[in-house]
Coordinates of C-alpha atoms in Angstrom, one line a residue:
Chain A
M1 CA 10.5 -17.1 18.9
R2 CA 6.9 -18.2 18.3
N3 CA 5.9 -14.7 17.4
L4 CA 8.8 -14.4 15.0
W5 CA 7.7 -17.7 13.4
A6 CA 4.1 -16.4 13.0
I7 CA 5.3 -13.3 11.2
Y8 CA 7.7 -15.3 9.1
T9 CA 5.2 -17.7 7.8
K10 CA 2.6 -15.0 7.2
E11 CA 5.0 -13.0 5.2
L12 CA 6.3 -15.9 3.2
R13 CA 2.8 -17.0 2.5
S14 CA 1.8 -13.6 1.2
Y15 CA 4.7 -13.6 -1.2
F16 CA 3.6 -16.9 -2.6
V17 CA -0.2 -16.4 -2.8
S18 CA 0.3 -13.2 -4.7
P19 CA 1.9 -13.2 -8.2
V20 CA 4.9 -11.3 -6.8
A21 CA 7.2 -14.2 -6.0
Y22 CA 6.5 -15.9 -9.3
V23 CA 6.8 -12.8 -11.5
I24 CA 10.1 -11.8 -9.8
A25 CA 11.5 -15.3 -10.0
G26 CA 10.4 -15.5 -13.7
V27 CA 11.9 -12.1 -14.7
F28 CA 15.1 -12.8 -12.8
L29 CA 15.6 -16.2 -14.3
F30 CA 14.9 -14.9 -17.8
L31 CA 17.5 -12.2 -17.5
S32 CA 20.1 -14.2 -15.7
G33 CA 19.5 -17.1 -18.1
Y34 CA 20.0 -14.8 -21.1
L35 CA 23.2 -13.4 -19.6
F36 CA 24.5 -16.8 -18.7
R37 CA 23.9 -18.1 -22.2
N38 CA 25.8 -15.1 -23.8
I39 CA 28.7 -15.4 -21.4
L40 CA 28.9 -19.1 -22.2
M41 CA 28.7 -18.5 -25.9
Q42 CA 31.5 -16.0 -25.6
F43 CA 33.7 -18.5 -23.7
N44 CA 32.9 -21.1 -26.3
F45 CA 33.9 -18.7 -29.1
W46 CA 37.3 -18.1 -27.4
C47 CA 37.8 -21.8 -27.0
I48 CA 37.3 -22.5 -30.7
Q49 CA 39.4 -19.5 -31.7
F50 CA 42.3 -20.5 -29.5
S51 CA 42.2 -24.2 -30.4
Q52 CA 42.3 -23.2 -34.2
R53 CA 45.3 -21.0 -33.6
A54 CA 47.0 -23.3 -31.2
Q55 CA 49.3 -24.7 -33.9
F56 CA 50.7 -21.2 -34.6
M57 CA 51.3 -20.4 -31.0
Q58 CA 54.6 -20.8 -29.3
G59 CA 54.3 -22.3 -25.8
G60 CA 50.9 -23.9 -26.2
M61 CA 47.4 -22.8 -25.3
P62 CA 46.8 -19.9 -23.0
N63 CA 45.0 -20.8 -19.8
L64 CA 41.2 -20.7 -20.4
N65 CA 39.7 -20.8 -17.0
L66 CA 36.0 -21.8 -16.7
N67 CA 35.7 -20.3 -13.2
E68 CA 37.2 -17.0 -14.0
M69 CA 35.7 -16.5 -17.5
V70 CA 32.2 -17.8 -16.9
V71 CA 31.4 -18.2 -13.2
T72 CA 32.9 -15.0 -11.9
Q73 CA 31.6 -13.0 -14.9
F74 CA 28.1 -14.4 -14.4
F75 CA 28.0 -13.7 -10.7
G76 CA 29.4 -10.2 -11.4
V77 CA 26.4 -9.2 -13.5
M78 CA 23.8 -11.0 -11.3
D79 CA 24.4 -8.7 -8.4
F80 CA 23.3 -5.8 -10.4
I81 CA 20.0 -7.5 -11.3
W82 CA 19.5 -8.1 -7.6
L83 CA 20.1 -4.4 -6.8
L84 CA 17.1 -3.7 -9.0
V85 CA 14.9 -6.6 -7.8
V86 CA 15.4 -6.6 -4.0
P87 CA 13.8 -3.2 -3.5
M88 CA 10.6 -4.6 -5.1
L89 CA 10.6 -7.5 -2.7
T90 CA 11.0 -5.2 0.3
M91 CA 8.9 -2.2 -0.6
R92 CA 5.6 -3.7 0.7
L93 CA 7.0 -5.2 3.9
L94 CA 6.3 -2.2 6.2
A95 CA 4.7 0.4 3.9
E96 CA 1.7 -1.8 3.2
E97 CA 1.1 -2.6 6.9
K98 CA 1.1 1.1 7.6
K99 CA -1.3 1.9 4.7
N100 CA -3.7 -0.9 5.5
G101 CA -3.8 -0.1 9.2
T102 CA -2.5 -3.6 10.1
M103 CA 0.5 -2.0 11.7
E104 CA -1.9 -1.0 14.4
L105 CA -2.8 -4.7 15.0
L106 CA 0.9 -5.7 15.1
M107 CA 1.9 -2.8 17.4
T108 CA -1.0 -3.5 19.9
S109 CA -0.2 -7.2 20.1
P110 CA 2.0 -8.6 22.7
I111 CA 4.9 -8.9 20.3
S112 CA 8.1 -6.8 20.1
T113 CA 9.1 -4.6 17.1
V114 CA 12.3 -6.7 16.8
E115 CA 10.3 -9.9 16.4
I116 CA 8.1 -8.2 13.7
L117 CA 11.2 -7.0 11.8
L118 CA 13.2 -10.2 12.0
G119 CA 10.2 -12.3 10.9
K120 CA 9.8 -10.1 7.9
F121 CA 13.6 -10.0 7.2
F122 CA 14.0 -13.7 7.2
A123 CA 10.9 -14.3 5.1
C124 CA 12.2 -11.9 2.5
L125 CA 15.7 -13.5 2.7
T126 CA 14.2 -16.9 2.3
L127 CA 12.4 -15.9 -0.9
Y128 CA 15.6 -14.2 -2.2
M129 CA 17.8 -17.2 -1.5
T130 CA 15.2 -19.6 -3.1
I131 CA 15.5 -17.6 -6.3
V132 CA 19.2 -17.4 -6.0
A133 CA 19.5 -21.1 -5.5
L134 CA 17.7 -21.7 -8.8
T135 CA 20.8 -20.4 -10.5
L136 CA 22.5 -23.5 -9.4
V137 CA 21.0 -25.0 -12.5
Y138 CA 23.5 -22.9 -14.5
C139 CA 26.4 -24.2 -12.5
G140 CA 25.0 -27.7 -13.0
I141 CA 25.2 -27.2 -16.8
L142 CA 28.9 -26.2 -16.4
E143 CA 29.5 -29.3 -14.3
L144 CA 27.9 -31.4 -17.0
Y145 CA 30.1 -30.1 -19.9
G146 CA 33.1 -28.8 -18.1
D147 CA 35.1 -29.0 -14.9
P148 CA 34.4 -26.0 -12.7
D149 CA 36.0 -25.5 -9.4
W150 CA 33.1 -25.6 -6.8
G151 CA 34.9 -23.8 -4.0
P152 CA 34.5 -20.3 -5.4
I153 CA 31.0 -21.1 -6.5
W154 CA 29.9 -21.9 -2.9
S155 CA 31.7 -18.9 -1.5
A156 CA 30.0 -16.7 -4.1
Y157 CA 26.7 -18.1 -2.9
L158 CA 27.6 -17.2 0.7
G159 CA 28.5 -13.8 -0.6
Y160 CA 25.0 -13.5 -2.2
L161 CA 23.4 -14.5 1.1
L162 CA 25.2 -11.7 2.9
L163 CA 24.7 -9.2 0.0
G164 CA 21.0 -10.1 -0.1
G165 CA 20.6 -9.5 3.6
T166 CA 22.2 -6.1 3.2
F167 CA 19.9 -5.2 0.3
I168 CA 16.9 -6.3 2.3
G169 CA 18.0 -4.4 5.4
V170 CA 18.3 -1.2 3.4
G171 CA 15.0 -1.9 1.6
M172 CA 13.1 -2.5 4.9
L173 CA 14.5 0.8 6.3
A174 CA 13.2 2.5 3.1
S175 CA 9.8 0.8 3.5
S176 CA 9.6 1.8 7.2
V177 CA 9.7 5.6 6.6
T178 CA 6.7 5.8 4.2
E179 CA 3.2 4.4 3.6
N180 CA 3.8 4.7 -0.2
Q181 CA 5.3 1.7 -1.8
I182 CA 6.6 3.6 -4.8
V183 CA 8.4 6.0 -2.5
A184 CA 9.8 3.0 -0.6
V185 CA 11.2 1.4 -3.8
L186 CA 12.7 4.6 -5.0
L187 CA 14.4 5.3 -1.7
A188 CA 15.8 1.8 -1.7
F189 CA 17.1 2.2 -5.3
G190 CA 18.7 5.5 -4.4
A191 CA 20.4 4.3 -1.3
L192 CA 21.7 1.0 -2.8
L193 CA 23.0 2.7 -6.0
T194 CA 24.8 5.2 -3.9
L195 CA 26.4 2.5 -1.8
W196 CA 27.2 0.7 -5.0
L197 CA 29.0 3.6 -6.7
I198 CA 30.4 5.2 -3.6
D199 CA 34.0 3.9 -4.2
W200 CA 34.0 5.8 -7.5
S201 CA 34.4 9.0 -5.7
A202 CA 37.3 7.4 -3.7
S203 CA 39.6 8.2 -6.7
F204 CA 39.1 11.9 -6.1
A205 CA 39.2 11.9 -2.3
G206 CA 42.0 12.2 0.2
P207 CA 43.8 9.1 1.3
T208 CA 41.8 8.5 4.5
A209 CA 38.4 9.4 3.0
A210 CA 39.2 7.2 0.0
K211 CA 39.7 4.2 2.3
V212 CA 36.4 4.9 4.1
L213 CA 34.5 5.3 0.9
Q214 CA 36.0 2.1 -0.5
Y215 CA 35.2 0.2 2.6
L216 CA 31.5 1.4 2.4
S217 CA 31.1 0.1 -1.1
I218 CA 28.8 -2.9 -0.8
I219 CA 30.1 -4.4 -4.0
Q220 CA 33.8 -4.3 -3.3
H221 CA 33.3 -6.8 -0.5
L222 CA 31.5 -9.2 -2.8
Q223 CA 34.4 -9.5 -5.2
D224 CA 36.5 -11.5 -2.7
F225 CA 33.6 -14.0 -2.3
Q226 CA 33.3 -14.4 -6.1
R227 CA 37.1 -15.2 -6.3
G228 CA 36.7 -17.9 -3.6
V229 CA 38.1 -15.9 -0.7
I230 CA 36.1 -15.8 2.5
D231 CA 37.5 -12.9 4.4
T232 CA 36.3 -12.3 7.9
S233 CA 36.4 -8.5 7.4
D234 CA 33.9 -8.9 4.5
V235 CA 31.6 -11.1 6.5
V236 CA 31.8 -8.6 9.4
F237 CA 31.1 -5.7 7.0
Y238 CA 27.9 -7.3 5.7
L239 CA 26.7 -8.5 9.1
S240 CA 27.2 -5.1 10.7
F241 CA 25.5 -3.4 7.8
I242 CA 22.5 -5.7 8.2
F243 CA 22.4 -5.1 12.0
F244 CA 22.7 -1.4 11.6
S245 CA 19.9 -1.1 9.0
L246 CA 17.6 -3.3 11.1
F247 CA 18.4 -1.3 14.2
V248 CA 17.6 2.0 12.5
T249 CA 14.4 0.5 11.2
T250 CA 13.3 -0.5 14.7
R251 CA 14.0 3.1 15.9
V252 CA 11.9 4.4 13.0
L253 CA 9.0 2.2 13.8
E254 CA 9.1 3.0 17.5
S255 CA 9.6 6.7 16.8
R256 CA 5.9 7.3 17.1
R257 CA 6.4 6.6 20.8
W258 CA 8.6 9.5 21.3
R259 CA 8.0 11.8 18.3
R260 CA 5.9 14.8 19.1
Chain B
M1 CA -11.5 -2.7 34.3
I2 CA -10.1 0.5 32.8
E3 CA -8.9 3.5 34.8
V4 CA -7.9 6.7 33.0
D5 CA -6.5 9.6 35.0
Q6 CA -5.8 13.0 33.5
L7 CA -4.7 11.5 30.2
S8 CA -3.4 14.0 27.7
K9 CA -1.9 13.8 24.3
E10 CA -0.2 16.6 22.3
Y11 CA 0.9 16.5 18.7
G12 CA 3.3 19.4 18.5
D13 CA 1.2 22.5 19.4
V14 CA -2.1 20.7 19.0
T15 CA -3.7 19.2 22.0
A16 CA -5.7 16.2 20.9
V17 CA -6.7 14.9 24.3
D18 CA -6.7 17.2 27.3
G19 CA -6.9 15.8 30.8
V20 CA -9.4 13.0 30.3
S21 CA -10.4 10.9 33.3
F22 CA -12.9 8.1 33.4
R23 CA -13.5 4.5 34.7
A24 CA -15.1 1.5 33.2
E25 CA -16.0 -1.3 35.5
R26 CA -15.6 -5.0 34.7
G27 CA -18.4 -6.2 32.4
Q28 CA -19.6 -2.7 31.6
I29 CA -20.1 -1.3 28.1
L30 CA -18.8 2.3 28.1
G31 CA -19.8 4.5 25.2
F32 CA -17.3 7.1 24.1
L33 CA -19.3 9.8 22.4
G34 CA -18.1 12.8 20.5
P35 CA -18.0 14.5 17.1
N36 CA -15.3 13.6 14.6
G37 CA -11.9 14.9 15.7
A38 CA -12.9 15.1 19.4
G39 CA -10.0 12.9 20.4
K40 CA -11.8 9.5 20.7
T41 CA -9.4 7.6 18.5
T42 CA -6.3 9.1 20.1
T43 CA -7.6 8.2 23.6
M44 CA -8.2 4.6 22.4
R45 CA -4.8 4.4 20.9
M46 CA -3.3 5.4 24.2
L47 CA -5.3 2.8 25.9
T48 CA -4.1 0.1 23.5
C49 CA -0.4 1.1 23.9
Y50 CA -0.2 2.3 20.3
L51 CA 0.5 5.9 21.3
P52 CA 2.2 7.0 24.5
P53 CA 0.4 9.7 26.5
S54 CA 2.0 13.1 26.8
A55 CA 0.7 13.3 30.4
G56 CA -1.5 11.4 32.8
T57 CA -1.9 7.6 33.3
A58 CA -4.1 4.9 32.1
S59 CA -4.4 1.3 33.3
V60 CA -6.1 -1.8 32.1
D61 CA -6.8 -4.4 34.8
G62 CA -4.3 -2.6 37.0
Y63 CA -1.5 -2.7 34.5
D64 CA -0.1 0.6 33.3
V65 CA -0.2 1.2 29.6
V66 CA 3.3 2.7 29.5
D67 CA 5.3 0.6 32.1
E68 CA 3.5 -2.7 31.6
S69 CA 2.6 -2.4 28.0
M70 CA 3.0 -6.1 27.2
E71 CA 0.7 -7.2 30.0
V72 CA -1.9 -4.6 28.8
R73 CA -1.6 -5.8 25.2
R74 CA -2.3 -9.4 26.3
R75 CA -5.5 -8.3 27.9
I76 CA -7.0 -6.0 25.3
G77 CA -8.7 -6.7 22.0
Y78 CA -8.7 -3.7 19.7
L79 CA -10.7 -3.0 16.6
P80 CA -9.5 0.2 15.0
E81 CA -11.7 2.3 12.8
S82 CA -10.9 0.3 9.7
P83 CA -10.6 -3.4 10.4
P84 CA -6.9 -4.4 10.4
V85 CA -7.3 -7.3 8.0
Y86 CA -5.0 -8.7 5.4
M87 CA -7.0 -8.8 2.1
D88 CA -5.1 -11.7 0.7
M89 CA -5.7 -14.1 3.6
T90 CA -8.6 -16.4 4.3
V91 CA -10.7 -15.7 7.4
D92 CA -9.4 -18.9 9.0
A93 CA -5.7 -18.2 8.2
Y94 CA -6.1 -14.6 9.4
L95 CA -7.6 -15.5 12.7
G96 CA -4.9 -18.2 13.1
F97 CA -2.2 -15.6 12.6
V98 CA -3.8 -13.1 15.1
A99 CA -4.3 -15.9 17.7
R100 CA -0.6 -16.8 17.4
I101 CA 0.7 -13.2 17.8
K102 CA -1.8 -12.6 20.6
G103 CA -0.2 -15.5 22.5
V104 CA -3.1 -18.0 22.4
P105 CA -1.6 -21.4 23.4
T106 CA -1.3 -23.8 20.5
N107 CA -3.5 -26.5 22.0
Q108 CA -6.4 -24.0 22.5
M109 CA -6.1 -22.2 19.2
R110 CA -8.5 -24.3 17.2
A111 CA -11.2 -24.1 19.8
R112 CA -10.7 -20.3 20.4
I113 CA -10.9 -19.6 16.6
D114 CA -14.0 -21.7 16.2
E115 CA -15.7 -20.2 19.2
T116 CA -14.9 -16.6 18.0
M117 CA -16.1 -17.3 14.5
E118 CA -19.3 -18.7 15.9
K119 CA -19.9 -15.6 18.1
T120 CA -19.3 -13.1 15.3
G121 CA -21.1 -15.1 12.7
V122 CA -18.3 -15.6 10.2
A123 CA -18.0 -19.4 10.5
H124 CA -19.6 -20.0 7.1
V125 CA -17.1 -17.7 5.3
R126 CA -14.1 -19.1 7.1
S127 CA -12.4 -20.3 3.9
N128 CA -13.2 -17.1 1.9
V129 CA -10.5 -14.6 1.1
I130 CA -11.1 -11.5 3.2
G131 CA -10.7 -9.2 0.2
H132 CA -13.7 -10.8 -1.3
L133 CA -16.0 -10.2 1.7
S134 CA -18.5 -7.4 2.1
K135 CA -17.7 -4.4 4.3
G136 CA -20.1 -5.8 7.0
Y137 CA -18.3 -9.2 7.0
R138 CA -14.9 -7.5 7.2
Q139 CA -16.1 -5.7 10.2
R140 CA -17.1 -8.9 11.8
V141 CA -13.8 -10.4 11.0
G142 CA -12.2 -7.4 12.6
L143 CA -14.4 -8.0 15.7
A144 CA -13.4 -11.7 15.7
Q145 CA -9.8 -10.6 15.6
A146 CA -10.3 -8.5 18.7
L147 CA -12.0 -11.4 20.5
V148 CA -9.8 -14.3 19.5
H149 CA -7.6 -14.3 22.6
N150 CA -10.6 -13.8 24.9
P151 CA -9.4 -10.5 26.2
S152 CA -10.8 -9.0 29.4
V153 CA -11.1 -5.6 27.7
L154 CA -12.4 -4.8 24.3
I155 CA -11.8 -1.5 22.6
L156 CA -13.9 -0.8 19.5
D157 CA -13.3 2.4 17.5
E158 CA -16.5 3.3 15.6
P159 CA -17.5 -0.4 15.1
T160 CA -20.6 0.4 13.0
V161 CA -19.2 3.2 10.7
G162 CA -19.8 2.6 7.0
L163 CA -22.2 -0.2 7.4
D164 CA -25.7 -0.5 6.1
P165 CA -28.6 -0.4 8.6
K166 CA -29.0 -4.2 8.6
Q167 CA -25.4 -4.7 9.3
I168 CA -25.3 -2.1 12.0
I169 CA -28.1 -3.9 13.8
E170 CA -26.3 -7.2 13.5
I171 CA -23.0 -5.8 14.8
R172 CA -24.7 -4.2 17.7
E173 CA -26.4 -7.5 18.6
V174 CA -22.9 -9.1 18.6
I175 CA -21.5 -6.4 20.8
K176 CA -24.5 -6.6 23.2
S177 CA -24.1 -10.4 23.4
L178 CA -20.5 -9.8 24.8
R179 CA -21.8 -7.7 27.7
G180 CA -20.7 -9.1 31.1
E181 CA -17.8 -11.2 29.8
H182 CA -15.7 -8.3 28.7
T183 CA -15.3 -4.7 29.6
I184 CA -16.1 -2.9 26.4
V185 CA -15.2 0.7 25.4
L186 CA -16.8 1.7 22.1
S187 CA -16.6 5.0 20.4
T188 CA -19.2 6.5 18.2
H189 CA -20.6 9.7 16.9
I190 CA -24.0 8.2 16.5
L191 CA -26.2 8.9 19.4
P192 CA -28.8 6.2 19.3
E193 CA -26.0 3.6 19.3
V194 CA -25.0 4.8 22.8
S195 CA -28.4 4.7 24.3
M196 CA -29.0 1.3 22.8
T197 CA -25.9 -0.5 23.8
C198 CA -24.1 1.3 26.6
E199 CA -24.6 1.5 30.3
K200 CA -22.3 4.4 30.7
V201 CA -21.6 7.3 28.5
V202 CA -18.6 9.6 28.3
I203 CA -19.1 12.6 26.1
I204 CA -15.9 14.1 24.7
S205 CA -15.4 17.3 22.7
Q206 CA -12.2 18.9 21.6
G207 CA -10.2 16.6 23.8
R208 CA -12.1 17.2 27.0
I209 CA -14.8 15.3 28.8
V210 CA -18.0 17.4 28.8
G211 CA -20.4 14.9 30.2
E212 CA -20.4 11.6 32.0
G213 CA -23.0 9.2 33.4
S214 CA -25.7 6.7 32.4
P215 CA -27.8 7.8 29.4
E216 CA -30.7 8.4 31.8
S217 CA -28.8 10.3 34.4
L218 CA -27.1 12.5 31.8
T219 CA -30.5 13.4 30.5
A220 CA -31.6 14.4 34.0
Q221 CA -28.4 16.1 35.1
L222 CA -28.0 18.2 32.1
K223 CA -31.5 19.3 31.5
E224 CA -31.3 23.1 31.6
S225 CA -34.7 23.7 30.2
D226 CA -37.8 21.6 29.8
V227 CA -39.4 21.4 26.5
L228 CA -43.1 21.3 25.7
H229 CA -44.7 20.2 22.5
A230 CA -48.0 21.7 21.5
Q231 CA -50.3 21.5 18.5
V232 CA -52.1 24.8 18.2
L233 CA -54.5 25.8 15.4
G234 CA -54.5 29.6 14.7
P235 CA -52.6 32.4 13.0
V236 CA -48.9 31.8 13.4
E237 CA -47.8 35.2 14.5
A238 CA -50.6 35.6 17.0
V239 CA -50.0 32.2 18.5
G240 CA -46.3 32.9 18.9
E241 CA -47.0 36.2 20.5
A242 CA -49.4 34.7 23.0
L243 CA -47.0 31.8 23.9
R244 CA -44.0 34.0 24.4
S245 CA -45.8 36.4 26.7
I246 CA -46.5 33.7 29.3
D247 CA -44.4 33.9 32.4
G248 CA -41.8 31.1 32.5
V249 CA -41.7 30.5 28.8
L250 CA -38.2 31.2 27.3
D251 CA -39.0 30.7 23.7
A252 CA -41.6 29.3 21.3
R253 CA -41.0 28.3 17.8
Q254 CA -42.6 26.3 15.1
E255 CA -41.4 22.8 14.5
G256 CA -40.7 21.2 11.2
D257 CA -41.8 22.1 7.7
D258 CA -45.1 23.7 6.5
S259 CA -47.2 20.6 6.8
Q260 CA -46.7 20.8 10.5
A261 CA -47.1 24.5 10.8
D262 CA -49.3 24.0 13.8
S263 CA -46.6 22.2 15.8
W264 CA -44.8 24.3 18.4
V265 CA -41.8 23.7 20.5
I266 CA -41.9 25.7 23.7
S267 CA -38.8 26.0 25.9
V268 CA -39.6 26.5 29.6
T269 CA -37.5 27.5 32.6
P270 CA -36.7 24.2 34.4
G271 CA -38.6 23.2 37.4
Q272 CA -41.6 25.3 36.6
D273 CA -44.8 23.7 35.4
V274 CA -46.4 26.1 33.0
R275 CA -48.7 23.7 31.2
D276 CA -51.8 25.2 32.8
A277 CA -50.7 28.7 31.9
V278 CA -50.0 27.7 28.3
S279 CA -53.3 26.0 27.8
R280 CA -55.2 28.9 29.3
A281 CA -53.3 31.4 27.1
I282 CA -54.2 29.4 24.0
I283 CA -57.8 29.1 24.8
D284 CA -58.1 32.7 25.9
G285 CA -56.5 33.8 22.7
G286 CA -59.3 32.1 20.7
F287 CA -57.0 29.4 19.2
S288 CA -57.7 25.7 19.5
L289 CA -55.4 23.4 21.5
R290 CA -55.0 20.0 19.9
E291 CA -52.1 18.5 21.9
L292 CA -49.9 19.5 24.8
R293 CA -47.1 17.3 26.2
S294 CA -43.8 17.7 27.9
Q295 CA -40.7 16.1 26.6
D296 CA -37.4 15.0 28.1
M297 CA -34.3 16.0 26.3
S298 CA -33.0 13.3 24.1
L299 CA -29.4 12.3 24.3
E300 CA -29.0 13.9 21.0
D301 CA -30.1 17.3 22.4
I302 CA -27.7 16.9 25.2
F303 CA -24.9 16.0 22.8
L304 CA -25.6 18.9 20.6
R305 CA -25.9 21.3 23.5
L306 CA -22.8 20.1 25.2
T307 CA -20.6 20.1 22.2
T308 CA -21.8 23.3 20.7
E309 CA -21.6 25.1 24.1
E310 CA -18.0 23.9 24.3
T311 CA -17.1 25.6 21.1
T312 CA -18.6 28.9 22.1
V313 CA -16.5 29.1 25.3

């Protein structure tokens, strides 16, 4: 536990002493802020249009739902930005240690591979969740001028925690197989995009294969969270995905012990 | 204490280390000497539990490097060839991190770090970022990292490589000051380093041990021919002719460049004192003898001889 904490603080520190954390947070907030503004303007536009036409409408105003039309929309585009950003957070985690030779220090210290990986995993997850939490400001704006339902918002954030863990798991695996950070980032992109789009091919597959492919899609499972549904099977999916990717990463790191 | 028994490492078809055995007693400095690619780093990596051996065993303070890896790791300090430092950390933060993962108790940490920085002479740069330090200081920080948990065994892979002469001397002084407290294994391909710092030398070439002993005993044990140095004034060819014709002289050749054309190196069958015969031959030939002395083989000669012989086998 003490070792894990040492790795965790070291990793987190190195994110914040380099410009990485600030640049990523800045770029992410700029993009998400831009998207949020446009989604909000669109909603505003509809509200005005409908209220002007309300007098001609039979049966009153259609239901303009703030959660469905703004919150869900916004969270729906945010996950794609994270797919692009998380590999940049994870690329250095192991590749850099290998390149600098510091992996030799870690591996010859009385500390287990699992402790190293978990320390790094949680450090990256902490940075990720910190940036994600900054988007609460947008929800605060909604609260100020509207009346959003907070249930689905919190469940969406839980979904983001699990999705982030999954992204980081895959990113760390990519970072463990190479010394080159560019290779690591590209491998992570490739893997995540494949998992993202995998349910597309479900439409052309047999009934069983379609189910499997759909189940593997990392984004399908998020949609429930964004609608305010916390389904155990989705939670289990993400947790098992995280476990699996971290497990494979430990095997990769320890492979030098048995690889010839 | 380190015991290595028939240790081997194969990478695919390549045998990097082939049946190496040696011992280092407590408090001893053992020099691991060999050309580049001889298997020094691989051997050290096996000792530090970074790589598993393909065959054979190694133990540190009685703990096996494979079966009791965590115990071994607690007892060793390891400085790889390039110091394993984080460029964005300060010296203080870095040593704090290493002390924690090496399992130094929290209440002793401050004292251990201060003592180590004092020993390795980095105390005055403690709040500097490692990336801004010179190569020499990074090496010292690397050494401090290996010492911070006060290990009984220190393993140093080419600790002076890439440093300037002044820094080399300083690092050597630090290493010598650690003698007695720690068992030290240091690898190098620089010969004077071994004779200056080590009590025991293991010479390794192409993965095998080709010589072992104290620097002095190695010189004695492996002397296959004695060498005489002579300064002779006279025509080169005639002098060479005269020297080579003496019974017991194996070869005679000129030493160095033209300015020392009168310096000769004479190889002699060991155990035979031919100095009288040589001086007589020179005088009888009508040349003048300025100097005649016998010379022991330097470690460098042994090293070259051993490692080149090995390649011709």
